[in-house]
Structure formats: C-alpha cells, structure tokens
Coordinates of C-alpha atoms in Angstrom, one line a residue:
M40 CA 195.6 64.5 -6.5
K41 CA 191.9 64.9 -6.9
I42 CA 189.1 62.3 -6.3
S43 CA 189.0 59.8 -9.1
D44 CA 187.9 56.3 -9.7
E45 CA 191.4 55.2 -8.7
T46 CA 191.4 57.1 -5.4
P47 CA 190.5 54.9 -2.5
S48 CA 187.3 55.8 -0.7
I49 CA 184.7 54.3 1.6
A50 CA 182.1 52.3 -0.3
P51 CA 178.6 53.6 0.3
A52 CA 177.3 50.0 0.8
H53 CA 179.2 49.8 4.0
F54 CA 177.2 52.5 5.8
S55 CA 173.7 53.9 6.4
E56 CA 173.1 57.5 5.7
I57 CA 174.4 59.6 8.6
S58 CA 173.5 63.2 9.1
N59 CA 176.2 65.8 8.4
T60 CA 175.2 67.8 11.4
V61 CA 175.6 67.2 15.1
Q62 CA 172.2 67.4 16.7
N63 CA 172.7 66.1 20.2
D64 CA 175.3 67.8 22.3
A65 CA 174.8 65.3 25.1
D66 CA 176.5 62.6 23.0
T67 CA 180.3 62.4 23.4
F68 CA 181.1 60.8 20.0
H69 CA 179.7 61.1 16.4
I70 CA 181.0 59.9 13.1
L71 CA 179.9 61.9 10.1
D72 CA 179.9 61.1 6.3
L73 CA 180.7 64.5 4.8
S74 CA 180.1 63.3 1.3
I75 CA 176.3 63.4 1.7
A76 CA 176.3 67.2 1.9
H77 CA 176.1 69.4 -1.2
N78 CA 178.3 72.5 -1.3
L79 CA 179.7 71.3 2.0
L80 CA 180.2 73.9 4.8
L81 CA 181.1 72.7 8.2
S82 CA 181.4 75.4 10.8
F83 CA 179.9 73.8 13.9
E84 CA 178.7 77.3 15.0
Y85 CA 177.7 76.2 18.5
N86 CA 179.4 72.8 18.7
R87 CA 182.9 74.0 17.9
K88 CA 183.0 75.1 21.6
I89 CA 182.4 71.5 22.6
F90 CA 183.8 69.1 20.1
Y91 CA 187.2 68.0 18.8
T92 CA 187.5 66.5 15.4
A93 CA 189.6 64.0 13.4
T94 CA 188.8 64.4 9.7
L95 CA 189.7 62.7 6.5
L96 CA 189.1 64.9 3.4
Q97 CA 189.2 63.8 -0.3
G98 CA 189.0 66.4 -3.0
D99 CA 189.4 70.2 -3.1
Y100 CA 188.7 72.2 0.1
Q101 CA 189.3 75.5 1.6
L102 CA 189.8 75.7 5.3
E103 CA 188.6 78.9 6.9
F104 CA 190.5 79.6 10.1
E105 CA 190.3 83.0 11.9
D106 CA 192.0 85.4 9.5
R107 CA 193.6 82.6 7.3
K108 CA 192.3 80.5 4.5
I109 CA 194.1 77.4 3.4
D110 CA 193.5 75.6 0.1
I111 CA 194.1 71.8 0.2
S112 CA 193.7 69.2 -2.5
G113 CA 193.8 65.4 -2.7
N114 CA 193.7 63.3 0.4
S115 CA 194.3 65.0 3.7
L116 CA 193.9 64.5 7.5
L117 CA 193.2 67.4 9.8
F118 CA 192.5 67.7 13.5
T119 CA 190.8 70.5 15.3
T120 CA 190.2 71.4 18.9
T121 CA 187.5 73.2 20.8
K122 CA 189.8 76.2 21.2
I123 CA 189.9 77.5 17.6
P124 CA 186.9 78.1 15.3
F125 CA 187.2 76.7 11.8
G126 CA 185.2 76.1 8.7
I127 CA 185.6 73.5 5.9
H128 CA 184.3 74.4 2.4
A129 CA 184.3 72.0 -0.5
T130 CA 185.6 73.9 -3.6
G131 CA 185.6 71.1 -6.2
L132 CA 183.0 68.9 -7.8
G133 CA 184.4 65.6 -6.6
Y134 CA 184.8 65.4 -2.8
A135 CA 184.3 63.0 0.1
G136 CA 185.1 63.0 3.7
F137 CA 184.7 61.4 7.1
S138 CA 184.9 63.0 10.5
C139 CA 185.0 61.8 14.0
V140 CA 183.5 64.5 16.2
F141 CA 183.8 64.1 20.0
K142 CA 184.1 65.7 23.4
E143 CA 187.2 65.7 25.5
E144 CA 185.7 63.2 27.9
F145 CA 185.6 60.6 25.1
V146 CA 189.4 60.1 25.6
T147 CA 190.6 60.3 29.1
K148 CA 193.2 58.7 31.3
A149 CA 190.5 56.7 33.0
N150 CA 189.0 55.2 29.9
S151 CA 192.0 54.9 27.6
G152 CA 195.2 55.5 29.5
Y153 CA 195.7 58.8 27.6
R154 CA 194.8 62.4 28.1
L155 CA 193.6 64.1 24.9
L156 CA 195.7 67.2 25.2
E157 CA 198.8 65.1 25.7
F158 CA 198.8 64.4 22.0
P159 CA 200.7 67.1 20.0
I160 CA 198.0 67.4 17.4
Y161 CA 195.5 68.4 20.0
K162 CA 197.6 70.9 22.0
P163 CA 196.1 74.4 21.4
G164 CA 197.6 76.0 18.3
R165 CA 199.3 72.9 17.0
Q166 CA 196.6 71.5 14.7
N167 CA 198.2 70.4 11.5
I168 CA 197.2 69.3 8.0
Y169 CA 198.6 66.0 6.8
S170 CA 198.8 65.1 3.1
L171 CA 198.2 61.4 2.5
T172 CA 199.5 59.0 -0.2
N173 CA 197.0 56.5 -1.8
S174 CA 198.3 53.7 0.4
Q175 CA 198.1 55.9 3.6
T176 CA 194.5 57.0 2.6
E177 CA 193.5 53.4 2.1
H178 CA 194.9 52.6 5.6
F179 CA 193.0 55.4 7.3
I180 CA 189.8 54.7 5.4
D181 CA 189.8 51.1 6.7
I182 CA 189.9 52.5 10.2
Y183 CA 187.1 54.9 9.6
A184 CA 185.1 52.0 8.1
K185 CA 185.5 50.1 11.3
I186 CA 184.2 53.1 13.3
F187 CA 181.2 53.3 11.0
N188 CA 180.5 49.7 11.3
E189 CA 180.4 50.0 15.1
Q190 CA 178.0 52.9 14.9
H191 CA 174.9 50.7 14.5
E192 CA 176.0 48.0 16.9
N193 CA 174.4 47.6 20.3
S194 CA 177.5 46.0 21.8
T195 CA 178.5 46.8 25.3
F196 CA 182.0 47.5 23.9
K197 CA 180.9 49.8 21.1
S198 CA 182.4 53.0 22.6
N199 CA 185.6 51.2 23.6
L200 CA 186.1 49.9 20.1
Q201 CA 185.4 53.3 18.5
R202 CA 187.8 54.9 21.0
T203 CA 190.5 52.4 20.1
Y204 CA 190.1 53.1 16.4
L205 CA 190.1 56.8 17.0
L206 CA 193.4 56.5 18.9
E207 CA 194.7 54.4 16.0
I208 CA 194.0 57.4 13.7
I209 CA 195.7 59.8 16.1
F210 CA 198.8 57.7 16.5
G211 CA 199.0 57.1 12.8
A212 CA 198.7 60.8 12.0
Q213 CA 201.5 61.7 14.5
K214 CA 203.9 59.6 12.5
L215 CA 203.3 61.8 9.5
A216 CA 205.0 65.1 8.6
P217 CA 202.5 68.0 8.5
I218 CA 202.2 70.1 5.3
D219 CA 200.8 73.2 7.0
S220 CA 199.8 74.5 10.4
F221 CA 196.6 76.3 11.3
V222 CA 198.3 78.6 13.6
K223 CA 201.2 80.9 12.8
T224 CA 203.0 82.4 15.9
N225 CA 206.1 84.5 16.2
N226 CA 207.6 82.8 19.2
T227 CA 206.9 80.4 22.1
T228 CA 205.8 83.2 24.5
E229 CA 203.2 84.6 22.1
F230 CA 202.1 81.1 21.2
I231 CA 201.5 80.1 24.9
A232 CA 199.8 83.4 25.7
C233 CA 197.4 83.1 22.6
S234 CA 196.6 79.5 23.6
F235 CA 195.7 80.6 27.1
I236 CA 193.5 83.5 25.8
R237 CA 191.7 81.2 23.3
L238 CA 191.1 78.7 26.1
L239 CA 189.7 81.4 28.4
E240 CA 187.5 82.8 25.7
S241 CA 186.2 79.4 24.6
Q242 CA 184.1 79.3 27.8
F243 CA 182.0 82.4 26.9
P244 CA 179.3 83.5 26.4
L245 CA 177.4 81.6 29.1
E246 CA 174.1 80.8 27.6
S247 CA 172.0 79.3 30.5
P248 CA 172.1 79.2 34.3
Q249 CA 173.1 75.5 33.9
S250 CA 176.3 76.4 32.2
V251 CA 179.4 76.4 34.4
I252 CA 182.9 77.5 33.3
K253 CA 185.3 74.7 33.4
F254 CA 188.6 76.5 33.8
K255 CA 188.7 78.9 36.8
T256 CA 192.2 78.9 38.2
P257 CA 195.7 79.3 36.7
K258 CA 196.3 75.6 37.5
D259 CA 193.1 74.6 35.6
F260 CA 194.5 76.4 32.5
A261 CA 198.0 75.1 33.0
D262 CA 196.8 71.5 33.3
S263 CA 194.7 71.8 30.1
L264 CA 197.7 73.3 28.2
S265 CA 200.1 70.7 29.7
L266 CA 202.3 73.3 31.2
H267 CA 203.5 74.1 34.7
P268 CA 201.4 76.9 36.3
N269 CA 204.6 79.0 37.0
Y270 CA 205.8 78.6 33.4
L271 CA 202.4 79.6 32.0
N272 CA 202.2 82.6 34.3
R273 CA 205.7 83.7 33.3
Q274 CA 205.0 83.5 29.6
V275 CA 201.6 85.2 29.8
K276 CA 203.1 88.0 31.9
L277 CA 205.8 88.5 29.3
A278 CA 203.4 88.6 26.4
K279 CA 200.4 90.4 28.0
G280 CA 201.9 92.4 30.8
R281 CA 199.5 90.9 33.3
T282 CA 199.4 87.6 35.3
V283 CA 197.2 84.7 34.5
S284 CA 195.2 85.4 37.6
E285 CA 194.7 89.1 36.7
I286 CA 193.4 88.2 33.2
I287 CA 191.1 85.5 34.5
A288 CA 189.7 87.9 37.1
A289 CA 189.1 90.7 34.5
R290 CA 187.3 88.3 32.1
I291 CA 185.1 86.9 34.8
V292 CA 184.2 90.5 36.0
Q293 CA 183.4 91.4 32.4
E294 CA 181.1 88.4 32.0
A295 CA 179.5 89.1 35.3
K296 CA 178.7 92.6 34.3
I297 CA 177.1 91.4 31.0
L298 CA 175.0 88.8 32.9
L299 CA 173.9 91.4 35.5
K300 CA 172.9 93.9 32.8
L301 CA 171.3 91.6 30.2
T302 CA 169.8 88.7 32.0
N303 CA 167.2 88.1 34.7
W304 CA 169.3 85.4 36.3
H305 CA 169.5 85.5 40.1
I306 CA 172.8 86.6 41.5
A307 CA 173.2 83.1 43.0
E308 CA 172.8 81.6 39.5
I309 CA 175.4 84.1 38.1
S310 CA 177.7 83.1 40.9
F311 CA 177.3 79.4 40.1
V312 CA 178.0 79.7 36.4
L313 CA 181.1 81.7 37.0
G314 CA 182.5 79.0 39.2
F315 CA 182.0 80.4 42.7
A316 CA 181.2 77.9 45.5
E317 CA 179.0 80.4 47.4
P318 CA 177.2 83.6 46.3
S319 CA 179.0 85.4 49.2
H320 CA 182.4 84.6 47.5
F321 CA 181.1 86.1 44.3
N322 CA 179.9 89.2 46.0
L323 CA 183.3 89.8 47.6
F324 CA 185.1 89.1 44.4
F325 CA 182.9 91.4 42.3
K326 CA 183.0 94.3 44.9
K327 CA 186.8 94.0 45.0
N328 CA 187.2 94.2 41.3
A329 CA 184.3 96.5 40.3
N330 CA 184.1 98.7 43.4
V331 CA 180.4 98.0 43.7
S332 CA 178.2 95.1 44.8
P333 CA 176.5 92.9 42.2
T334 CA 173.1 94.1 43.4
D335 CA 174.0 97.8 43.2
Y336 CA 175.6 97.3 39.8
R337 CA 172.5 95.7 38.4
K338 CA 170.3 98.4 39.9
V339 CA 172.2 101.2 38.4
H340 CA 172.4 99.6 34.9
R341 CA 168.7 98.7 34.9
E342 CA 167.4 102.2 35.7

C-alpha cells in the first residue's frame, strides 16, 4: 500500500522542521523527519558506526545492505544497529518517514532497566523489516509524535520520556512478525562468527588519538553479543579456524601497523587507542606478534 490521503501520517503542524542529517555526534538521541529530504538517501557514512535506529517508513523504498538490496512498499518499521552499514533510498514520489537515531548508552540497565542488545531486533544480524497495517501505522505514528513533541521541551524528564516512548516502539515491534531479514546466514555457527567479525571491524579505522576501541577481550565481545565467552569462542573456532583471542590480536596488530606507518601519533597514543593500559604492555604485545618493536617497525617503514 502506497502513501495516499487515506494513509495515516504525522501532521506537519505538529513539528518544527528537523534536519535530516545528524550533525552532533556528542548527542545520544535524535529524531529525524525523513520526509523533508528530496530523493532521500540515508547512509550515515560516519555515524553508522555510532548510532542505532528505529525507523518508520511510508512509501516505496529500497534498502541497500552490504551485497543485498530489498524493495519495500507501504508502511514499514525497520531497526538497524551500529554493526551493519545500510542505506535507505526513496524510490517513489510519495514517501514519508521518521527515525529515532541513538547511541547505545541511551538505553542501558541503569537508565531503563534494559540492555539494548538484549532485544532480539538489536542483536547483531537479526534486524528485521516489519510490515504494518493502517491501524498499526497509526499507533506507531502516535508514539513518534510524542517523541517529536518532547524534542523542543526543556523538561528535566525529556530524555526519560523519549526513552520510554522509544521502548514502546521496540516492544510493539517485537510483537510483530517480520516480513524479511537483513541478514541471511547458513547456520548458527556462521551467524555468530559473522556477528563477531562485524563487531570487531566496527571499531576501525581509528580516526584520532582520542578514539579508544570499546571491545578488547573475548568477554567484551561475548557480553555485547549476549553469549557466554566459551560458547562464542567455540563457534568462532569452528567457523574461522582460529580462536576469538587470536583474531582480536591479529586485527589489533594490523591496525597498529597501519597507525605506525601512516600517522605521526606517538607510540603511547597508539597504545592508548588500541586499549592498552601502559605503552610497555603494547610494546610487549606488538613484539610478540610482529617479531619487532613498534619503534623499529616504524623506522623501517618510514625509510
């Protein structure tokens, strides 16, 4: 079903114009009116590494996801994570949409009682597309309207209310049956291994000496994927032939070599962004895995 006069939508009078781009990465939550853009293309080139989304689309769209393209029409909900790049392209003349764009820290155990990756729709690789009836669309639009209305309030409880409404969208979506999945996997082992690799790669490249990788140990990755470390390691070893620790170490060494060759960062800064408590720990790690010290490696590759 395409957008029409009968299709429920947010009335423009409810909201001020909101930019369709995310300008401030320091913010933990944004709500976007996608209908103000022409020939809409949302790719979040940089921000996709930071933000999760909960998006309502009305009209004809093509989702561009890695090597897949999915055409959707009518009223749909979709949810994306920081782990998987995506694009949304409006293919029809009549379209509208609304998107909550937020960082993981916007929904935590401490501020909501829930952990974002505990929700099935936000577990890596499990993002689904949900088709909505008119009545369902009307229900979700009412929730987005409440979030928009809070956007310009200065209330102490503004973020709490927006978080509550976002959770209402998430809970409501999880009651629906998905019409398609962004990720096609052959089996559980491959699915878990791919999720781990995507999460690992989502931390790179490191763009400044102030960046620090978030996931450093097998437990960090297992916690993020809501898996036991031993189970994660077993599945990754089956799929990739190497342990989680071996893959993490190899990727950190690779990134260290890139930074040593291509930047003027001090070795202490490189040590910091790669998650080492002390430069001496990084020196020992690099020498063990590259058979040369960081200083000597840089010297050889700068000559």
